[in-house]
């Protein structure tokens, strides 16, 4: 039954988008987490989405499918170095390191993820309505 | 009396509509997947070919094979031509997909109403009201 598959498909999209929201929250929470060495500084993370086409749960023909998080990659932008000799975390030269999190980019990501999540909730609602009307045929 | 003849094209249409809902849901789920290409099928053409196949393969003897129900699905999928190509290779336009999904849902419900009308007509005939 194809309409049942819409639940699976939109469900995977919702879970993928919630992973994205989690990652964004982690980035924003650590945006000001300074450290005294460049290796220990938090790096911004971003999920990479991938289509699921090989799962038997979705469509008999393998032509429709949901989405999954294929992996989470760390941003390669170098951490910013700042001269703050008074900071207790400063290294011998008096420098601290700030994470490479771009707050504006993260805000945009957050809005996109939550909008996409909402869209998929709407899809499930619409399919639910279609299904319940179908169940009422002939009543 | 064959129920298939009474219900006409609506059963097939609903099957195709629900498959199309699935295809469009896939597009929307993958709205932000890099290199994903949005897909859809020409409803009119596929429904026509389903209807033709049913009339072409008449079952006149036991042992004849009935025309398949959902075998056409899959190979009729085509790629959507993007209006605004994006740099990550994704061709899903969320507005178009949502509009098409809503249209598809309404047309599905129209088929449901038609079926309901036929069934209540039949019931009235059976009861002799």
CSV table of C-alpha atoms in Angstrom, one decimal:
chain,number,residue,atom,x,y,z
A,1,UNK,CA,0.0,0.0,0.0
A,2,UNK,CA,1.7,3.1,-1.3
A,3,UNK,CA,0.2,5.6,1.1
A,4,UNK,CA,1.6,3.7,4.1
A,5,UNK,CA,5.0,4.2,2.6
A,6,UNK,CA,4.6,8.0,2.8
A,7,UNK,CA,4.7,7.5,6.6
A,8,UNK,CA,8.0,5.7,6.3
A,9,UNK,CA,9.5,8.2,3.9
A,10,UNK,CA,8.4,11.3,5.7
A,11,UNK,CA,9.4,9.7,9.0
A,12,UNK,CA,13.0,9.2,7.8
A,13,UNK,CA,13.1,12.8,6.7
A,14,UNK,CA,11.9,13.9,10.1
A,15,UNK,CA,14.5,11.9,11.9
A,16,UNK,CA,17.3,13.2,9.5
A,17,UNK,CA,16.2,16.8,10.1
A,18,UNK,CA,16.1,16.3,13.8
A,19,UNK,CA,19.7,15.0,13.6
A,20,UNK,CA,20.5,18.2,11.7
A,21,UNK,CA,18.8,20.2,14.5
A,22,UNK,CA,20.8,18.4,17.1
A,23,UNK,CA,24.1,19.1,15.3
A,24,UNK,CA,23.2,22.7,14.9
A,25,UNK,CA,22.3,23.0,18.6
A,26,UNK,CA,25.7,21.4,19.5
A,27,UNK,CA,27.5,23.9,17.2
A,28,UNK,CA,25.7,26.9,18.7
A,29,UNK,CA,26.2,25.7,22.3
A,30,UNK,CA,29.9,25.4,21.6
A,31,UNK,CA,30.3,28.6,19.6
A,32,UNK,CA,32.1,30.4,22.5
A,33,UNK,CA,33.9,27.3,23.9
A,34,UNK,CA,37.5,28.7,23.7
A,35,UNK,CA,40.5,26.6,24.4
A,36,UNK,CA,44.2,26.9,24.7
A,37,UNK,CA,45.3,24.7,21.8
A,38,UNK,CA,44.2,24.6,18.2
A,39,UNK,CA,43.7,20.8,18.3
A,40,UNK,CA,41.4,20.9,21.2
A,41,UNK,CA,39.1,23.6,19.8
A,42,UNK,CA,35.6,22.5,18.9
A,43,UNK,CA,35.0,22.2,15.2
A,44,UNK,CA,31.6,22.9,13.6
A,45,UNK,CA,29.9,19.8,12.4
A,46,UNK,CA,27.4,19.3,9.6
A,47,UNK,CA,25.3,16.3,8.6
A,48,UNK,CA,25.5,14.9,5.0
A,49,UNK,CA,22.1,13.6,3.7
A,50,UNK,CA,21.8,10.6,1.4
A,51,UNK,CA,18.7,9.0,-0.3
A,52,UNK,CA,17.7,5.5,0.8
A,53,UNK,CA,16.7,3.5,-2.3
A,54,UNK,CA,17.8,0.0,-1.4
A,55,UNK,CA,15.6,-0.6,1.7
A,56,UNK,CA,12.9,-3.1,1.2
A,57,UNK,CA,10.6,-1.1,3.5
A,58,UNK,CA,10.1,1.5,0.8
A,59,UNK,CA,8.2,0.7,-2.4
A,60,UNK,CA,8.4,-2.7,-4.1
A,61,UNK,CA,10.3,-1.2,-7.1
A,62,UNK,CA,13.1,0.5,-5.2
A,63,UNK,CA,12.2,3.8,-6.9
A,64,UNK,CA,11.0,5.7,-3.9
A,65,UNK,CA,12.7,6.0,-0.6
A,66,UNK,CA,13.5,8.2,2.4
A,67,UNK,CA,16.6,10.0,3.5
A,68,UNK,CA,19.3,9.2,6.0
A,69,UNK,CA,22.3,10.9,7.5
A,70,UNK,CA,25.2,9.3,5.7
A,71,UNK,CA,27.7,11.0,8.1
A,72,UNK,CA,28.6,14.1,10.0
A,73,UNK,CA,31.6,16.0,8.7
A,74,UNK,CA,33.7,18.5,10.6
A,75,UNK,CA,34.3,21.9,9.1
A,76,UNK,CA,37.9,22.4,7.9
A,77,UNK,CA,37.9,26.2,8.5
A,78,UNK,CA,40.8,27.0,10.8
A,79,UNK,CA,40.0,28.1,14.3
A,80,UNK,CA,40.4,31.8,15.0
A,81,UNK,CA,43.3,32.8,17.2
A,82,UNK,CA,42.8,35.7,19.6
A,83,UNK,CA,45.3,37.5,21.8
A,84,UNK,CA,44.0,37.5,25.4
A,85,UNK,CA,46.9,37.2,27.8
A,86,UNK,CA,44.6,37.7,30.8
A,87,UNK,CA,42.5,34.7,30.0
A,88,UNK,CA,43.3,31.7,32.3
A,89,UNK,CA,43.0,29.5,29.2
A,90,UNK,CA,45.6,31.4,27.2
A,91,UNK,CA,48.7,29.5,26.0
A,92,UNK,CA,52.3,30.6,26.7
A,93,UNK,CA,52.2,33.3,24.0
A,94,UNK,CA,48.9,34.6,25.4
A,95,UNK,CA,46.6,33.3,22.6
A,96,UNK,CA,43.3,31.6,22.9
A,97,UNK,CA,41.5,29.7,20.1
A,98,UNK,CA,37.8,30.2,19.2
A,99,UNK,CA,35.7,27.5,17.4
A,100,UNK,CA,35.1,27.9,13.7
A,101,UNK,CA,31.4,28.0,14.2
A,102,UNK,CA,29.6,30.5,12.0
A,103,UNK,CA,26.5,31.5,14.1
A,104,UNK,CA,24.7,33.1,11.1
A,105,UNK,CA,25.1,30.0,9.1
A,106,UNK,CA,23.9,27.9,12.0
A,107,UNK,CA,20.8,30.0,12.4
A,108,UNK,CA,20.0,29.6,8.7
A,109,UNK,CA,20.6,25.9,9.1
A,110,UNK,CA,18.3,25.7,12.1
A,111,UNK,CA,15.4,27.5,10.3
A,112,UNK,CA,15.8,25.3,7.2
A,113,UNK,CA,15.8,22.2,9.3
A,114,UNK,CA,12.7,23.1,11.3
A,115,UNK,CA,10.8,24.2,8.1
A,116,UNK,CA,11.7,20.9,6.4
A,117,UNK,CA,10.6,19.0,9.5
A,118,UNK,CA,7.3,20.8,9.5
A,119,UNK,CA,6.8,20.1,5.8
A,120,UNK,CA,7.2,16.4,6.4
A,121,UNK,CA,4.8,16.5,9.3
A,122,UNK,CA,2.3,18.1,6.9
A,123,UNK,CA,2.9,15.3,4.4
A,124,UNK,CA,2.1,12.7,7.1
A,125,UNK,CA,-1.1,14.6,8.0
A,126,UNK,CA,-2.2,14.8,4.4
A,127,UNK,CA,-1.6,11.0,3.8
A,128,UNK,CA,-3.4,10.2,7.1
A,129,UNK,CA,-6.4,12.1,5.9
A,130,UNK,CA,-6.3,10.3,2.5
A,131,UNK,CA,-6.0,7.0,4.2
A,132,UNK,CA,-8.9,7.6,6.6
A,133,UNK,CA,-11.1,8.7,3.8
A,134,UNK,CA,-10.2,5.5,1.9
A,135,UNK,CA,-11.1,3.4,5.0
A,136,UNK,CA,-14.5,5.0,5.1
A,137,UNK,CA,-15.4,4.1,1.5
A,138,UNK,CA,-18.9,2.6,1.4
A,139,UNK,CA,-19.7,3.5,5.0
B,1,UNK,CA,-22.3,-8.2,-13.0
B,2,UNK,CA,-18.7,-7.3,-12.7
B,3,UNK,CA,-17.8,-4.9,-9.9
B,4,UNK,CA,-14.7,-3.8,-11.8
B,5,UNK,CA,-16.9,-2.4,-14.6
B,6,UNK,CA,-19.1,-0.5,-12.1
B,7,UNK,CA,-16.2,1.1,-10.3
B,8,UNK,CA,-14.5,1.8,-13.6
B,9,UNK,CA,-11.2,3.5,-13.7
B,10,UNK,CA,-11.3,4.8,-10.2
B,11,UNK,CA,-9.6,1.8,-8.5
B,12,UNK,CA,-6.6,2.0,-10.9
B,13,UNK,CA,-6.6,5.8,-10.6
B,14,UNK,CA,-6.4,5.6,-6.8
B,15,UNK,CA,-3.6,3.0,-7.0
B,16,UNK,CA,-1.7,5.3,-9.2
B,17,UNK,CA,-2.5,8.4,-7.1
B,18,UNK,CA,-1.2,6.7,-4.0
B,19,UNK,CA,2.0,5.7,-5.8
B,20,UNK,CA,2.4,9.3,-7.0
B,21,UNK,CA,1.9,10.5,-3.4
B,22,UNK,CA,4.8,8.2,-2.5
B,23,UNK,CA,7.0,9.5,-5.3
B,24,UNK,CA,6.3,13.1,-4.3
B,25,UNK,CA,6.9,12.3,-0.6
B,26,UNK,CA,10.3,10.9,-1.6
B,27,UNK,CA,11.1,14.2,-3.4
B,28,UNK,CA,10.1,16.3,-0.4
B,29,UNK,CA,12.0,14.0,2.0
B,30,UNK,CA,15.1,14.5,-0.1
B,31,UNK,CA,14.6,18.3,-0.5
B,32,UNK,CA,18.1,18.8,0.9
B,33,UNK,CA,20.0,15.7,-0.2
B,34,UNK,CA,23.0,16.6,-2.4
B,35,UNK,CA,22.7,15.3,-6.0
B,36,UNK,CA,19.2,14.1,-5.6
B,37,UNK,CA,17.1,14.4,-8.7
B,38,UNK,CA,13.4,15.0,-8.3
B,39,UNK,CA,11.1,12.5,-10.1
B,40,UNK,CA,7.5,12.2,-11.1
B,41,UNK,CA,5.5,10.5,-13.8
B,42,UNK,CA,2.9,11.5,-16.3
B,43,UNK,CA,-0.3,10.5,-14.6
B,44,UNK,CA,-2.5,10.7,-17.7
B,45,UNK,CA,-0.2,8.6,-19.8
B,46,UNK,CA,0.5,5.9,-17.2
B,47,UNK,CA,-3.2,5.6,-16.4
B,48,UNK,CA,-4.0,5.3,-20.1
B,49,UNK,CA,-1.5,2.5,-20.5
B,50,UNK,CA,-2.8,0.7,-17.4
B,51,UNK,CA,-6.3,1.0,-18.8
B,52,UNK,CA,-5.2,-0.2,-22.3
B,53,UNK,CA,-3.4,-3.2,-20.8
B,54,UNK,CA,-6.5,-4.2,-18.9
B,55,UNK,CA,-8.6,-4.2,-22.0
B,56,UNK,CA,-5.9,-5.8,-24.2
B,57,UNK,CA,-5.4,-8.8,-21.9
B,58,UNK,CA,-8.8,-10.4,-21.6
B,59,UNK,CA,-9.1,-13.5,-19.5
B,60,UNK,CA,-11.3,-15.8,-21.4
B,61,UNK,CA,-10.2,-19.2,-20.1
B,62,UNK,CA,-9.0,-20.5,-16.7
B,63,UNK,CA,-5.2,-20.5,-16.7
B,64,UNK,CA,-5.0,-17.2,-18.6
B,65,UNK,CA,-2.8,-14.8,-16.8
B,66,UNK,CA,-4.5,-11.6,-15.5
B,67,UNK,CA,-2.8,-8.3,-16.4
B,68,UNK,CA,-0.6,-7.3,-13.5
B,69,UNK,CA,-1.7,-4.7,-11.1
B,70,UNK,CA,1.3,-2.6,-10.3
B,71,UNK,CA,3.9,-3.8,-12.7
B,72,UNK,CA,4.1,-0.6,-14.8
B,73,UNK,CA,5.1,1.4,-11.8
B,74,UNK,CA,8.8,2.3,-11.5
B,75,UNK,CA,9.8,2.4,-15.2
B,76,UNK,CA,7.6,5.3,-15.9
B,77,UNK,CA,9.4,7.7,-13.6
B,78,UNK,CA,11.0,10.7,-15.2
B,79,UNK,CA,13.2,13.4,-13.9
B,80,UNK,CA,11.8,16.8,-13.3
B,81,UNK,CA,13.3,19.7,-15.2
B,82,UNK,CA,14.6,22.1,-12.5
B,83,UNK,CA,13.5,25.7,-12.7
B,84,UNK,CA,16.2,26.9,-10.3
B,85,UNK,CA,19.2,24.5,-10.4
B,86,UNK,CA,21.2,24.6,-7.2
B,87,UNK,CA,24.9,24.2,-6.7
B,88,UNK,CA,24.7,20.9,-4.8
B,89,UNK,CA,23.0,19.1,-7.7
B,90,UNK,CA,19.6,18.9,-6.0
B,91,UNK,CA,16.7,19.5,-8.3
B,92,UNK,CA,13.8,19.5,-5.8
B,93,UNK,CA,11.7,22.6,-5.8
B,94,UNK,CA,9.8,22.4,-2.5
B,95,UNK,CA,7.0,24.7,-3.7
B,96,UNK,CA,6.3,22.7,-6.8
B,97,UNK,CA,6.4,19.4,-5.0
B,98,UNK,CA,4.0,20.6,-2.2
B,99,UNK,CA,1.6,22.0,-4.8
B,100,UNK,CA,1.7,18.8,-6.8
B,101,UNK,CA,1.2,16.7,-3.6
B,102,UNK,CA,-1.8,18.7,-2.6
B,103,UNK,CA,-3.3,18.5,-6.1
B,104,UNK,CA,-2.7,14.7,-6.1
B,105,UNK,CA,-4.4,14.4,-2.7
B,106,UNK,CA,-7.4,16.3,-3.8
B,107,UNK,CA,-7.7,14.2,-7.0
B,108,UNK,CA,-7.4,11.1,-4.9
B,109,UNK,CA,-10.2,12.3,-2.6
B,110,UNK,CA,-12.3,13.0,-5.7
B,111,UNK,CA,-11.9,9.4,-6.7
B,112,UNK,CA,-12.9,8.3,-3.2
B,113,UNK,CA,-16.0,10.5,-3.5
B,114,UNK,CA,-16.9,8.9,-6.9
B,115,UNK,CA,-16.5,5.4,-5.5
B,116,UNK,CA,-18.6,6.4,-2.5
B,117,UNK,CA,-21.3,7.7,-4.8
B,118,UNK,CA,-21.3,4.5,-6.8
B,119,UNK,CA,-21.5,2.3,-3.7
B,120,UNK,CA,-24.4,4.3,-2.2
B,121,UNK,CA,-26.2,4.0,-5.5
B,122,UNK,CA,-25.7,0.2,-5.5
B,123,UNK,CA,-26.9,0.0,-1.9
B,124,UNK,CA,-30.0,1.9,-2.7
B,125,UNK,CA,-30.7,-0.4,-5.6
B,126,UNK,CA,-30.1,-3.5,-3.4
B,127,UNK,CA,-32.5,-2.2,-0.7
B,128,UNK,CA,-35.1,-1.1,-3.3
B,129,UNK,CA,-35.7,2.2,-1.7
